[in-house]
Backbone as a chain_set.jsonl record, in Angstrom:
{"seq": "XXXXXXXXXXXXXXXXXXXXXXXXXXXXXXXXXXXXXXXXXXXXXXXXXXXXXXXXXXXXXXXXXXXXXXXXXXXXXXXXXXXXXXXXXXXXXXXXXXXXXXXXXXXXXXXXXXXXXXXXXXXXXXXXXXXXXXXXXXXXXXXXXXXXXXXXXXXXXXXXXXXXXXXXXXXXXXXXXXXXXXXXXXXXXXXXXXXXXXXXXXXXXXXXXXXXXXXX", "coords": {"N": [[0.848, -1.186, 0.0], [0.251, 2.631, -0.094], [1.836, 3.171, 2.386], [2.627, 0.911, 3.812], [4.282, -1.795, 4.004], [5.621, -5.181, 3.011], [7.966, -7.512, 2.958], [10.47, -10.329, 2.254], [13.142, -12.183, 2.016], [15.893, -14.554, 0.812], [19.208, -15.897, 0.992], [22.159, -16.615, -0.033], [25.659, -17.29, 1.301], [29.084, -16.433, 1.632], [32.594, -16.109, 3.563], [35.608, -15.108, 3.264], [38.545, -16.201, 5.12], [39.899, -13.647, 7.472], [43.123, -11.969, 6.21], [45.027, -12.188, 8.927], [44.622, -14.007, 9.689], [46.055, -16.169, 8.65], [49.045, -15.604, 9.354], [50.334, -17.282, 11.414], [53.196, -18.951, 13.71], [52.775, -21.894, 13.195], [52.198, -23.844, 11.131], [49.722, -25.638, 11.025], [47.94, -24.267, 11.777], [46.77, -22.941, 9.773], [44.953, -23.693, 7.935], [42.244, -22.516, 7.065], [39.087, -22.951, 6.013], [36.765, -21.313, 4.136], [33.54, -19.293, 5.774], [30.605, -20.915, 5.274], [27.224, -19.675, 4.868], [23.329, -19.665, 5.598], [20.537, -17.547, 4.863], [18.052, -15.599, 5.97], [15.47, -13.916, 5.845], [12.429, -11.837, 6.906], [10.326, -9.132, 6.899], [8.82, -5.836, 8.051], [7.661, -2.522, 7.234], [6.631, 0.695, 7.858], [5.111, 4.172, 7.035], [4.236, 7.019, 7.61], [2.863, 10.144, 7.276], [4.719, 12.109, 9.177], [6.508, 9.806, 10.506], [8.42, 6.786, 10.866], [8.161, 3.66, 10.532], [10.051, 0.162, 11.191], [10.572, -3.133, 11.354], [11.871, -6.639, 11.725], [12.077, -10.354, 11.539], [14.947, -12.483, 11.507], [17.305, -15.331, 10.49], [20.279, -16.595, 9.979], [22.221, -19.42, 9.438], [25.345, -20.484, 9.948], [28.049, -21.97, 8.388], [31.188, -23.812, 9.547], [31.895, -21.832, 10.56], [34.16, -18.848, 11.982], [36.611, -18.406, 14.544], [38.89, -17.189, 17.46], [41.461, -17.968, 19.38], [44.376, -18.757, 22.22], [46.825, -20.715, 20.961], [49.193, -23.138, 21.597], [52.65, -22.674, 20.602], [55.352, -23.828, 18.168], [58.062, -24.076, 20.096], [57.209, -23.14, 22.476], [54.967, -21.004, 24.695], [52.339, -19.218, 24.241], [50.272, -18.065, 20.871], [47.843, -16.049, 19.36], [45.475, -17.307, 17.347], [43.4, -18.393, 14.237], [40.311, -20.343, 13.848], [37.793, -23.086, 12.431], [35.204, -23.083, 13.643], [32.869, -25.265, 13.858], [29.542, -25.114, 13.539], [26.816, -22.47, 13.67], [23.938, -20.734, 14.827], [22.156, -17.932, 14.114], [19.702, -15.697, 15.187], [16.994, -13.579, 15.568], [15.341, -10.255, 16.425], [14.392, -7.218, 14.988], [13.684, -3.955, 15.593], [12.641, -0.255, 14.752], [12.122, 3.002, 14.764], [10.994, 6.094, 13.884], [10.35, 9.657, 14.149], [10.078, 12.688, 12.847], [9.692, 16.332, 13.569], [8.02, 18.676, 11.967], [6.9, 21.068, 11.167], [6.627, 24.238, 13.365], [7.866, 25.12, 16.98], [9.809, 23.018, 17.386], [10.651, 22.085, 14.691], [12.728, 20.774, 12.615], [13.74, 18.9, 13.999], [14.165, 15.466, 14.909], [13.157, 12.173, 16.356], [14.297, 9.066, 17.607], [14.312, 5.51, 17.778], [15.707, 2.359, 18.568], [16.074, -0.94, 18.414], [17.249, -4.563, 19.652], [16.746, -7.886, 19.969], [19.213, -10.882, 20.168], [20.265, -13.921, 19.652], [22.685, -16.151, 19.503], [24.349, -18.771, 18.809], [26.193, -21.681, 19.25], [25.763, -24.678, 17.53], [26.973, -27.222, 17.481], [27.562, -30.692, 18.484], [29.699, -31.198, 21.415], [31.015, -28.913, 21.436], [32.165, -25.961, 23.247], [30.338, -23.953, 22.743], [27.964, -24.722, 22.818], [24.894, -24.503, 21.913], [24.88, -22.225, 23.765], [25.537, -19.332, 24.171], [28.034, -17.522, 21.377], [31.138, -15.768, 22.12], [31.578, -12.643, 22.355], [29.211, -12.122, 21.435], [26.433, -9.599, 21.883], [23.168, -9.838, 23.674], [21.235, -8.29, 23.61], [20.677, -5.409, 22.129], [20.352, -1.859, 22.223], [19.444, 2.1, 21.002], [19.252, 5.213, 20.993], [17.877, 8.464, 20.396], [18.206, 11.797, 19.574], [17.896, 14.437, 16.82], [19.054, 16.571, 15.162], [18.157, 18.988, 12.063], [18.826, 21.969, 10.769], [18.95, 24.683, 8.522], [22.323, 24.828, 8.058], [23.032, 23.668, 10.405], [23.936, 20.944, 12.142], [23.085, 18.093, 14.729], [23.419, 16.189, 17.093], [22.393, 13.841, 18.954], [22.876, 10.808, 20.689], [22.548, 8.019, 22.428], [23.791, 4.654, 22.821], [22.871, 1.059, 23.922], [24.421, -1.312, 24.641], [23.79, -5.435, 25.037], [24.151, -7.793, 27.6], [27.146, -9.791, 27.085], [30.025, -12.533, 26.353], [33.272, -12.355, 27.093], [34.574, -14.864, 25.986], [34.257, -18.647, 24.907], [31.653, -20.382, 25.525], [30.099, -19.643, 27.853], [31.822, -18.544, 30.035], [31.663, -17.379, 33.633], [33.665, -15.856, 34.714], [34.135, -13.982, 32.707], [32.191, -12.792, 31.637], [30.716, -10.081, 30.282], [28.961, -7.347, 31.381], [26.097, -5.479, 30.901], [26.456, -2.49, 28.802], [26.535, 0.886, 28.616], [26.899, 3.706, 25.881], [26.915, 7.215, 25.417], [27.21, 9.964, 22.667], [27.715, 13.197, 21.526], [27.555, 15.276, 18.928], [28.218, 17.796, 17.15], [27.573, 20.031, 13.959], [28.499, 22.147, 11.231], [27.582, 22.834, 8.519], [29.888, 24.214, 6.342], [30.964, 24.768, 3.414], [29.093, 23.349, 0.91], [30.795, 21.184, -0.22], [32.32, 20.79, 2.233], [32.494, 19.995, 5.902], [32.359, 20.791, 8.852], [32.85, 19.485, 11.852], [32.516, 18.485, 15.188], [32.862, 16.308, 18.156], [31.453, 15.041, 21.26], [32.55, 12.287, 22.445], [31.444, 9.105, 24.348], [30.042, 10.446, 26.38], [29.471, 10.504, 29.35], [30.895, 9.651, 30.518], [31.417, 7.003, 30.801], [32.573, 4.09, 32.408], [32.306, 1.481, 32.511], [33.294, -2.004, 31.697], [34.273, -3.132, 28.809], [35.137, -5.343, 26.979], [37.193, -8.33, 27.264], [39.773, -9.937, 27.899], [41.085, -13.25, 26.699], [42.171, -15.412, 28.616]], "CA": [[0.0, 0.0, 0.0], [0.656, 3.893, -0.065], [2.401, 4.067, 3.409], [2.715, -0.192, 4.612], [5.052, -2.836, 2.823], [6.127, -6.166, 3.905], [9.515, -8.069, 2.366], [11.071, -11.506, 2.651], [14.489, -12.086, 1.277], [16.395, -15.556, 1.141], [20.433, -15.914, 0.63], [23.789, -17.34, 0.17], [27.103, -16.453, 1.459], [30.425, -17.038, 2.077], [33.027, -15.394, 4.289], [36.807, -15.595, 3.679], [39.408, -15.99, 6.351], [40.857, -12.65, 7.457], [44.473, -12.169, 5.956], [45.892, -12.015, 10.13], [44.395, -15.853, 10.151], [47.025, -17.188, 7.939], [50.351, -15.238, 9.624], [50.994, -18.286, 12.63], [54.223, -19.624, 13.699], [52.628, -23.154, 13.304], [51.493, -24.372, 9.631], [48.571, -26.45, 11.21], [46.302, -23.049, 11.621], [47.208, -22.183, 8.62], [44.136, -23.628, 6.939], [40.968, -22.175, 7.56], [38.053, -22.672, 5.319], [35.822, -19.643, 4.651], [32.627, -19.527, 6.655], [29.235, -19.999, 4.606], [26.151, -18.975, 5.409], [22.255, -19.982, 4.871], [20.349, -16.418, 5.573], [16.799, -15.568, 5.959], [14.431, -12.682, 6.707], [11.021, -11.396, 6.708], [10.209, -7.765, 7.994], [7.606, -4.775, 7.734], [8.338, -0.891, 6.818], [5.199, 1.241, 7.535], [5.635, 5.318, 6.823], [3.153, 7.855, 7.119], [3.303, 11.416, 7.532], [6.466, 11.88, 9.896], [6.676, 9.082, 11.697], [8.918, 5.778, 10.197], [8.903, 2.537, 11.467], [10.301, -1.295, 10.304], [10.846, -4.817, 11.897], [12.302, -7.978, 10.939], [12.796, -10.953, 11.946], [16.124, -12.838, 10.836], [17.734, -16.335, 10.757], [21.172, -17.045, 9.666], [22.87, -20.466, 9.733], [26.917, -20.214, 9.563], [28.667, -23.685, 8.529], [33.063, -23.674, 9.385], [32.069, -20.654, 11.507], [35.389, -18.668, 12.712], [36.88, -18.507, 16.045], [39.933, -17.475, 17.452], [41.847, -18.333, 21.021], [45.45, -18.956, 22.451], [47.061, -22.055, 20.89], [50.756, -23.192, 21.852], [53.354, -22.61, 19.677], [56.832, -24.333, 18.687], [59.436, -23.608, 21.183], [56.958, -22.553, 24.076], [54.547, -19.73, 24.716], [50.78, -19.287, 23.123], [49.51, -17.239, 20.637], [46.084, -16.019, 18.914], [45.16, -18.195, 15.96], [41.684, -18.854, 14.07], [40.096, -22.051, 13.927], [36.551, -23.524, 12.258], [34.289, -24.153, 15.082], [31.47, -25.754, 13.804], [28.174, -24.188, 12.902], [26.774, -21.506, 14.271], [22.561, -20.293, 14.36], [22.175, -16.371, 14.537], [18.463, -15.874, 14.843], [16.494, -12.38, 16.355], [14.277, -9.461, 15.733], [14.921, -5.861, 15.236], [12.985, -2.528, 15.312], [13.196, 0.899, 14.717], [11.094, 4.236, 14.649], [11.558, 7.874, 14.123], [9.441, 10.581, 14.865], [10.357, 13.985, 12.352], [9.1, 17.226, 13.335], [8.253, 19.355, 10.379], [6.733, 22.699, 11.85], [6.378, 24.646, 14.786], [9.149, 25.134, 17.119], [10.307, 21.463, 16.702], [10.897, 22.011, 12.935], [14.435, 20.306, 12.072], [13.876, 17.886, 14.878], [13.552, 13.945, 14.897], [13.287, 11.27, 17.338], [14.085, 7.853, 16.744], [15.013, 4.432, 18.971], [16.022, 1.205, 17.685], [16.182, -2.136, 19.458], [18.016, -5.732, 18.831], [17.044, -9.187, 20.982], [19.439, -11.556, 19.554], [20.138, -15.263, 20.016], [23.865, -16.466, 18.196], [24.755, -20.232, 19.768], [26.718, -22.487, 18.792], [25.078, -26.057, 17.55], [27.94, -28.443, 17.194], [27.447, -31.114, 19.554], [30.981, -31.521, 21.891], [32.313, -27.556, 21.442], [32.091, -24.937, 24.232], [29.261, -22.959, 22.844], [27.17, -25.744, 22.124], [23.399, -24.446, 22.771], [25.166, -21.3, 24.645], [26.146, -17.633, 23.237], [29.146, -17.476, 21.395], [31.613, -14.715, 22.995], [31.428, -10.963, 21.384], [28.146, -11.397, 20.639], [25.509, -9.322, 22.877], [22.422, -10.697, 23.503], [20.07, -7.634, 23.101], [21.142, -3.948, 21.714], [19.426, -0.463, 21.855], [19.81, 3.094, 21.197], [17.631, 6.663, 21.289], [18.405, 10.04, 20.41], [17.581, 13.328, 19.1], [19.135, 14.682, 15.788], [18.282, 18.362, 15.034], [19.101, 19.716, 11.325], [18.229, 23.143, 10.337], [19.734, 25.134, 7.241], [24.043, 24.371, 7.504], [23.957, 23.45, 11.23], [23.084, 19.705, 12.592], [23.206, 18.585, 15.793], [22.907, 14.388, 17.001], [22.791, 12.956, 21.018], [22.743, 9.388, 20.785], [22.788, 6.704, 23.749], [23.458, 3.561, 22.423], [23.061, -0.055, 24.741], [24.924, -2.893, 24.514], [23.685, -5.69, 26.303], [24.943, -8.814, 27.893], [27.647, -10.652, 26.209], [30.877, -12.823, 27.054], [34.508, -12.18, 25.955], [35.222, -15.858, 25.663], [32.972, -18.983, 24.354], [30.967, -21.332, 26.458], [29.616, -18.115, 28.759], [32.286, -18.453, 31.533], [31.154, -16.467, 34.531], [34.788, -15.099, 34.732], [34.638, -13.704, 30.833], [30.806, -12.392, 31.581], [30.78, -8.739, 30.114], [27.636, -6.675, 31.655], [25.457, -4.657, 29.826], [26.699, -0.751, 29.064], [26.013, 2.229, 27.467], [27.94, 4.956, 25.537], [26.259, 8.536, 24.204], [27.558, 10.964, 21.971], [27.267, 14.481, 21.116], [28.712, 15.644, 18.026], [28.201, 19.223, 16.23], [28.317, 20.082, 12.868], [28.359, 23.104, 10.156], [27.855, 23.043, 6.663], [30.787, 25.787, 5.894], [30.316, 24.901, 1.986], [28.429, 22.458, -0.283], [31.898, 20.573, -0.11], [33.095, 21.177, 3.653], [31.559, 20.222, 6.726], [33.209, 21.237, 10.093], [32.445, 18.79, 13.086], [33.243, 18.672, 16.714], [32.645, 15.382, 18.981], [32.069, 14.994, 22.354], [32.544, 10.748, 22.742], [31.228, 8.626, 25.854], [29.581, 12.062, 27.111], [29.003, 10.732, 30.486], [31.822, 9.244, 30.883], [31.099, 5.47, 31.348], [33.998, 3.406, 32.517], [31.996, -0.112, 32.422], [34.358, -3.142, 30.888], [33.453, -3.659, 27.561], [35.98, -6.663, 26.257], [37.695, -8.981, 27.815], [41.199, -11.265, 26.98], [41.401, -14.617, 26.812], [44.19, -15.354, 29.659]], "C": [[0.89, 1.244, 0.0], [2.401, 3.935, 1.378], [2.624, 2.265, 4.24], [3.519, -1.362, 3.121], [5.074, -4.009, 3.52], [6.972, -7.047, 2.934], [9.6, -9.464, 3.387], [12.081, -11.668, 1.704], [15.114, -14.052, 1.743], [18.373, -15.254, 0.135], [21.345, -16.384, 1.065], [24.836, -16.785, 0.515], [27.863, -17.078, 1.913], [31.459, -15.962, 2.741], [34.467, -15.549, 4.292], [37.074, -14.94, 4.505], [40.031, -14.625, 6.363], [42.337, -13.13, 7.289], [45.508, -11.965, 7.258], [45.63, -13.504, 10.174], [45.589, -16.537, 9.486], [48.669, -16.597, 8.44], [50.481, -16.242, 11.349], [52.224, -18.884, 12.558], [53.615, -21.167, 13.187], [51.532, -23.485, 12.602], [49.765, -25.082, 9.963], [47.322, -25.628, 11.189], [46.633, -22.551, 11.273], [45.957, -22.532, 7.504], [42.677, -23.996, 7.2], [40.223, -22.474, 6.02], [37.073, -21.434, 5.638], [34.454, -20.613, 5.345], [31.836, -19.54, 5.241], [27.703, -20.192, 5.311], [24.657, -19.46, 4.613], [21.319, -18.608, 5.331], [18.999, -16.342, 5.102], [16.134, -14.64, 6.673], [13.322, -12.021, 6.029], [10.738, -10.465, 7.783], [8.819, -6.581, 6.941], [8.16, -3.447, 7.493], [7.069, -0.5, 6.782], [6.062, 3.359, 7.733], [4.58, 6.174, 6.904], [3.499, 9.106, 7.959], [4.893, 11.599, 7.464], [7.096, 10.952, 10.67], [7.001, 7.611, 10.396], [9.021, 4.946, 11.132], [9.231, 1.106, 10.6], [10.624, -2.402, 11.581], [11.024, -5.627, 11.266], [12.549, -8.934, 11.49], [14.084, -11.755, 10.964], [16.413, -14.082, 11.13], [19.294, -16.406, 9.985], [22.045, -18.193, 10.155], [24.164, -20.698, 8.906], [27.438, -21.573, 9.675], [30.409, -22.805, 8.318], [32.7, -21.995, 10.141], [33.857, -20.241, 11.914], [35.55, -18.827, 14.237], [38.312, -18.258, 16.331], [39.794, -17.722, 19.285], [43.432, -18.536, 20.502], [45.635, -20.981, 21.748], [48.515, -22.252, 21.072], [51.254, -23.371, 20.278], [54.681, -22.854, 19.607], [57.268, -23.544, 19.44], [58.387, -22.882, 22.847], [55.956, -21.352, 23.811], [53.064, -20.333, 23.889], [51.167, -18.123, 22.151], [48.026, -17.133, 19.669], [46.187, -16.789, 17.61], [43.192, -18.3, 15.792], [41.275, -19.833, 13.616], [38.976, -21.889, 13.392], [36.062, -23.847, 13.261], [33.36, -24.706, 14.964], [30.854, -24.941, 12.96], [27.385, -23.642, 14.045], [25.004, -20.399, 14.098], [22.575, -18.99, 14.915], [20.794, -16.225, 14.458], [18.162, -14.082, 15.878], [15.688, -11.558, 15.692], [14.672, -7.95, 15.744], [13.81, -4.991, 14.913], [13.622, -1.786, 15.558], [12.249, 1.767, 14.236], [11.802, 5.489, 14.869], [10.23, 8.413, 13.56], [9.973, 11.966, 13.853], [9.676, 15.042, 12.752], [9.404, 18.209, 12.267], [7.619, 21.077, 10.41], [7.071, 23.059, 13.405], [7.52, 24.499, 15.089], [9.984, 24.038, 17.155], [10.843, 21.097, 15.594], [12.311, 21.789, 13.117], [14.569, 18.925, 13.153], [13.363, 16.419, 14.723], [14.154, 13.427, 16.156], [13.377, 9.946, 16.872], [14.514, 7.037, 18.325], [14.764, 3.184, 17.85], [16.21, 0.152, 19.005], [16.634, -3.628, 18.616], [17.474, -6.436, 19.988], [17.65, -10.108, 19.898], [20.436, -13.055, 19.844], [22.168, -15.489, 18.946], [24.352, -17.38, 19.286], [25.39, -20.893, 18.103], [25.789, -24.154, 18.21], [25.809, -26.8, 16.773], [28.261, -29.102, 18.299], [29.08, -31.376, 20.207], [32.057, -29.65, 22.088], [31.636, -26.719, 22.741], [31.105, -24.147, 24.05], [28.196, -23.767, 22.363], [26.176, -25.264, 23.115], [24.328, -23.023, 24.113], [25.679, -20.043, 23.582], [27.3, -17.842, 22.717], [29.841, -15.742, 21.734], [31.517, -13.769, 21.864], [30.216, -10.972, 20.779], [27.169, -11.074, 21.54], [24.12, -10.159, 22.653], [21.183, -9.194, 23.646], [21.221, -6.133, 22.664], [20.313, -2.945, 21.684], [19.481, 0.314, 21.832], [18.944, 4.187, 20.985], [18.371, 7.751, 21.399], [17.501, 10.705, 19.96], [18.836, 13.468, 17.763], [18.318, 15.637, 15.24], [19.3, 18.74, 13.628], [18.395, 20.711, 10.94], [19.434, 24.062, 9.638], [21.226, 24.473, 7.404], [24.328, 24.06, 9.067], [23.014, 21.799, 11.733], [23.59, 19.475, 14.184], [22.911, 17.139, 16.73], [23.279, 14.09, 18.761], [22.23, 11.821, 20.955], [23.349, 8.405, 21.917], [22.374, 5.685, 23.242], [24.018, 1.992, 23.929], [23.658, -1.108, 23.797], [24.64, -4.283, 25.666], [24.837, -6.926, 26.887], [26.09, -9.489, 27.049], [28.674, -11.2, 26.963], [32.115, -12.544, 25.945], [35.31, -13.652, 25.644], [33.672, -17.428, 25.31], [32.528, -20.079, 25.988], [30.291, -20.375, 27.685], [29.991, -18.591, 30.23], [31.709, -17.644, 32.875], [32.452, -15.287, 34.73], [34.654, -13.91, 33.491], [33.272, -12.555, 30.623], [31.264, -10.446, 31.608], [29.218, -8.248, 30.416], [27.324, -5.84, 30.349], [25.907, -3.321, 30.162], [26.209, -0.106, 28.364], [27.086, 3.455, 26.987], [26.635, 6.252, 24.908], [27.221, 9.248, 23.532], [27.166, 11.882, 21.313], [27.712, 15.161, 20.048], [27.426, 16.66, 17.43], [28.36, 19.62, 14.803], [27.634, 21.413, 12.23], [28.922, 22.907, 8.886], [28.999, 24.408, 6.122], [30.618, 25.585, 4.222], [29.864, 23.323, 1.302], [29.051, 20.93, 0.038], [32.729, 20.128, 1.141], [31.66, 21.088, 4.581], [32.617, 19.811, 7.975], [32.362, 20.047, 11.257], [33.333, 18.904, 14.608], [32.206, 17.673, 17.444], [32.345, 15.277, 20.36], [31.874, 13.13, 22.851], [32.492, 10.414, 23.91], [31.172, 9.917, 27.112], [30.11, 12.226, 28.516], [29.978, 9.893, 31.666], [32.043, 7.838, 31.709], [32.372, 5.195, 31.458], [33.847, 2.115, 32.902], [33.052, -0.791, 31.365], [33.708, -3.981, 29.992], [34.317, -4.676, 26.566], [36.597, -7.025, 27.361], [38.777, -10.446, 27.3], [41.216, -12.226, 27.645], [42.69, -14.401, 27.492], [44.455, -14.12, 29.808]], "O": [[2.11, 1.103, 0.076], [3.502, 4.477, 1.276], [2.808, 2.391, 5.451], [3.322, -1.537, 1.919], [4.582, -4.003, 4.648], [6.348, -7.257, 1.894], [9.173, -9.706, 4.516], [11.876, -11.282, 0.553], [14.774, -14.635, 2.772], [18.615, -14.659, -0.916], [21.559, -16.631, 2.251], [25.055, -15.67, 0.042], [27.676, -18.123, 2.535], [31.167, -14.802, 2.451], [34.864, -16.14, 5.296], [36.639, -13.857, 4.898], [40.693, -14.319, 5.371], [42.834, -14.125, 7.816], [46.666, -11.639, 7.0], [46.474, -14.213, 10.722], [45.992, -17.581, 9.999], [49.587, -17.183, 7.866], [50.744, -15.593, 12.362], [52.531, -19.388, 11.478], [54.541, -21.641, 12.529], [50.359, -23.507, 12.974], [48.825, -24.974, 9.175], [46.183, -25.924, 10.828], [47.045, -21.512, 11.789], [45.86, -21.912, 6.445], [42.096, -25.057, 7.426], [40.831, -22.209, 4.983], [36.728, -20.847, 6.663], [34.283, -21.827, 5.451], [32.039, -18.754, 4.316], [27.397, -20.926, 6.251], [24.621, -19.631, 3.394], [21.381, -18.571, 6.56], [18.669, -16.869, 4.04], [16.17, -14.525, 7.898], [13.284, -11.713, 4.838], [10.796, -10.639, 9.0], [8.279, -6.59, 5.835], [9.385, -3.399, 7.607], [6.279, -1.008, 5.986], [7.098, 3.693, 8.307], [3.807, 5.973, 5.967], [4.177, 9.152, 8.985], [5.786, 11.455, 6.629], [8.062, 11.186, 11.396], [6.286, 7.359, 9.426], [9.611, 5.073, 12.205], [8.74, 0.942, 9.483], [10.904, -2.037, 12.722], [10.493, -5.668, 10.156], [13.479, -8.716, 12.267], [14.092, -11.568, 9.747], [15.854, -14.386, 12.184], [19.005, -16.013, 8.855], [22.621, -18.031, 11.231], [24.235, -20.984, 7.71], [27.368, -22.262, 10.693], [30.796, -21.89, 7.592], [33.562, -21.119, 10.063], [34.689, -21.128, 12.105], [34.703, -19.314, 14.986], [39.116, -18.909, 15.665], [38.859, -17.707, 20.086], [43.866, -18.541, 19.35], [44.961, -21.991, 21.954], [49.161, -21.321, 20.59], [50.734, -23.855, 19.272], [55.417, -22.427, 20.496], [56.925, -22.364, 19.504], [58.816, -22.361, 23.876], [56.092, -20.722, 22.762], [52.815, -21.358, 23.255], [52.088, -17.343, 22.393], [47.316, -18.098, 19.386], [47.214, -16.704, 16.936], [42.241, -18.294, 16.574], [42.01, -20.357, 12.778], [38.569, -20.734, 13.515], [36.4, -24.87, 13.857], [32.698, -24.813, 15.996], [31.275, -24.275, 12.014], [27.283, -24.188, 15.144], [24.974, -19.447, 13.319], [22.952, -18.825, 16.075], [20.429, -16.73, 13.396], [18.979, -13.592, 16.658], [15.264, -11.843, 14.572], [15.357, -7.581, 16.698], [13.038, -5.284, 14.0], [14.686, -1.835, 16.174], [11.521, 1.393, 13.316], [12.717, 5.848, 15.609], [9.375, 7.898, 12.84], [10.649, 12.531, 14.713], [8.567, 14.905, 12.236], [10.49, 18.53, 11.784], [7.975, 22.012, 9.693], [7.586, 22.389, 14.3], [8.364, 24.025, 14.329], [11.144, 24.324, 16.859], [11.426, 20.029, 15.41], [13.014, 22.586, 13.737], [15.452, 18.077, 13.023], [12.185, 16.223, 14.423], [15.108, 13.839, 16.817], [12.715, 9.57, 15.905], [14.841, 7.501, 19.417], [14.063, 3.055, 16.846], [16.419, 0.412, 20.19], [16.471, -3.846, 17.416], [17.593, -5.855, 21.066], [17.023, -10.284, 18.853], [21.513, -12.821, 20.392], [22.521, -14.914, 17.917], [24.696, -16.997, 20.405], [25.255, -20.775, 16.885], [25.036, -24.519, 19.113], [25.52, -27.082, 15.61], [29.014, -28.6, 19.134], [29.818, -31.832, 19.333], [33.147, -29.355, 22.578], [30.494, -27.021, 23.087], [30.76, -23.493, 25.035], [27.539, -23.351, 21.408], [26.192, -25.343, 24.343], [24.178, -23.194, 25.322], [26.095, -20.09, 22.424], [28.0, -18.467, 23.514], [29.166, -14.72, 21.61], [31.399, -14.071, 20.677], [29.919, -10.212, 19.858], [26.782, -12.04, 22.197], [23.943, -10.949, 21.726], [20.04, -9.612, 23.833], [22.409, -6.062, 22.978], [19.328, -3.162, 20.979], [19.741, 0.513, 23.019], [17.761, 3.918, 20.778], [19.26, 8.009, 22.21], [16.3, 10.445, 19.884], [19.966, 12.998, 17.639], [17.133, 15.535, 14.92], [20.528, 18.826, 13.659], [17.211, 20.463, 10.711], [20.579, 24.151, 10.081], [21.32, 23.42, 6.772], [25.513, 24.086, 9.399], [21.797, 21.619, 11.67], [24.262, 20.293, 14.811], [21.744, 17.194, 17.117], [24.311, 14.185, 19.426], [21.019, 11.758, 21.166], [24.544, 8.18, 22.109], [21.186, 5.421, 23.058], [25.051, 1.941, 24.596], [23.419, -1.528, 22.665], [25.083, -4.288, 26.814], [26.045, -6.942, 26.652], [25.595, -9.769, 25.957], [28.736, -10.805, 28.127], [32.126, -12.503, 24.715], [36.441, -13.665, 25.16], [32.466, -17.23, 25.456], [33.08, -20.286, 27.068], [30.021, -21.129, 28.62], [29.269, -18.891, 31.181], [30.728, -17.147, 32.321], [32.241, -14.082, 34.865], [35.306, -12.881, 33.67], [33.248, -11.689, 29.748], [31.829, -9.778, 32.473], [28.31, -8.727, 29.736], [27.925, -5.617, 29.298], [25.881, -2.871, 31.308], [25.439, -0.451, 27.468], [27.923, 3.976, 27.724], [25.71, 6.041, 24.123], [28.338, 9.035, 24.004], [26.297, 11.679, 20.465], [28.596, 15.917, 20.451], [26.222, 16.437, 17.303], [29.524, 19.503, 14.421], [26.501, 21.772, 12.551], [30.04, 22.837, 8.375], [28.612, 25.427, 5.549], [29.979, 26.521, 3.741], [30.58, 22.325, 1.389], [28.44, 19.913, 0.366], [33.627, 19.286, 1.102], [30.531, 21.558, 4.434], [33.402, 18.865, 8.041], [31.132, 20.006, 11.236], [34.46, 19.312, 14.886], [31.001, 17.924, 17.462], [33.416, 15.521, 20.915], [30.973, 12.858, 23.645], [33.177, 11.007, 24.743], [31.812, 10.2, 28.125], [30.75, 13.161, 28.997], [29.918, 9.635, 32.868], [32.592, 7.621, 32.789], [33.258, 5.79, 30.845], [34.739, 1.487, 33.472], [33.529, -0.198, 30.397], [32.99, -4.975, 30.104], [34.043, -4.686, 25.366], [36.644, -6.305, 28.358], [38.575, -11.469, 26.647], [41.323, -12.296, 28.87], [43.702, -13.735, 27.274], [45.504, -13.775, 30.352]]}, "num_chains": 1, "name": "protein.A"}
C-alpha cells in the first residue's frame, strides 16, 4: 500500500578468512576454510506522515564458523590463531522508529530508537558454545536520540546499549561482560556544499563499564 510494505528475502554467502588468520608460527592453523552462510528474513516498513517505522525478523545459519583463542606454539609460549568451530545459528528481531518534526518550534527535529534481541549459539554437539552464546556477541542492543538539522547546522545525542555478552565462548562467569552504554554528542556546520566542520564529544558521560575482555 501507499504508506505499509512487507519483504522476505532468502540468501547465500560465504566469508573468507581474514588475511591475520594465515600469519601463525605453526602451519597447522594455517588452513581455515571460509565460513558460509544460509540467511533468511522477513520484515515490515510502515511510513506515514512523519513518523517511520520497520521490523524484521532474521535467521542465519553459519557452517566452518570462525573462532579465534590462544594455541601453543613451537618452542613454548601461546599465541592467537583462528580455527573452524562448527556451525553456528544467529536468529532475532529488530525494530526501529523515528518521529520527524516538520513545523512549529520542533521544525528540524527527529526522534528515533532502535532495538536488537538476539540469540547467536553455537550447535555443534561436543564444542564450548554448544546451545550457549558465542563470545562478542551481545544478547540484546538499543539506542535513542535526538538529531536536530536546520539550514548548515546539525546537531545528534545518541545513547546507544549494549547488552549482555561474554569475551570468551561457552559463557564463563569469569569472561561475563555486563550490559553498558555509551552517548555521543557531536556538532556540525555546513561551511560549503563541499566542507563540513564537526566537533565530537565521545562517551559524554563518561562510562567506565568493561566492555571486552582477553582470553588469559
Amino acid at each position: 500500500s501507499d504508506d505499509w510494505s512487507v519483504f522476505a528475502q532468502y540468501a547465500q554467502g560465504f566469508l573468507i578468512p581474514p588475511l591475520k588468520a594465515f600469519y601463525v608460527p605453526d602451519p597447522k592453523y594455517n588452513n581455515l576454510k571460509p565460513q558460509t552462510s544460509q540467511n533468511y528474513q522477513v520484515g515490515t516498513v510502515y511510513n506515514v506522515n512523519n513518523f517511520t517505522f520497520d521490523a524484521d525478523l532474521y535467521y542465519v545459519h553459519a557452517i566452518d564458523a570462525f573462532q579465534s583463542g590462544n594455541v601453543p606454539i613451537p618452542g613454548g609460549g601461546v599465541q592467537k590463531a583462528y580455527f573452524n568451530s562448527g556451525n553456528i545459528d544467529y536468529k532475532g528481531v529488530e525494530a526501529e522508529g523515528t518521529y520527524a518534526f516538520t513545523d512549529g518550534p520542533l521544525d528540524g527535529l527527529a526522534v528515533f530508537a532502535n532495538g536488537s534481541i538476539n540469540s547467536a549459539k553455537g550447535v555443534t554437539q561436543g564444542l564450548s558454545d554448544y546451545h550457549k552464546q558465542i563470545k562478542q556477541a551481545p544478547e540484546w542492543t538499543a539506542a535513542f536520540g535526538l538529531i536536530y538539522n536546520m539550514n548548515d547546522i546539525s546537531v545528534s545525542l545518541v545513547d546507544k546499549f549494549v547488552g549482555q555478552q561474554w569475551g570468551d565462548s561457552g559463557q564463563p562467569a569469569a569472561y561475563r561482560i555486563p550490559t553498558y552504554s555509551v552517548a555521543n554528542l557531536v556538532l556540525g556546520y555546513q561551511v560549503f556544499r563541499w566542507a563540513k566542520i564537526q566537533l565530537g564529544i565521545y562517551n559524554l558521560f563518561d562510562n567506565r563499564s568493561v566492555t571486552d575482555i582477553s582470553v588469559n
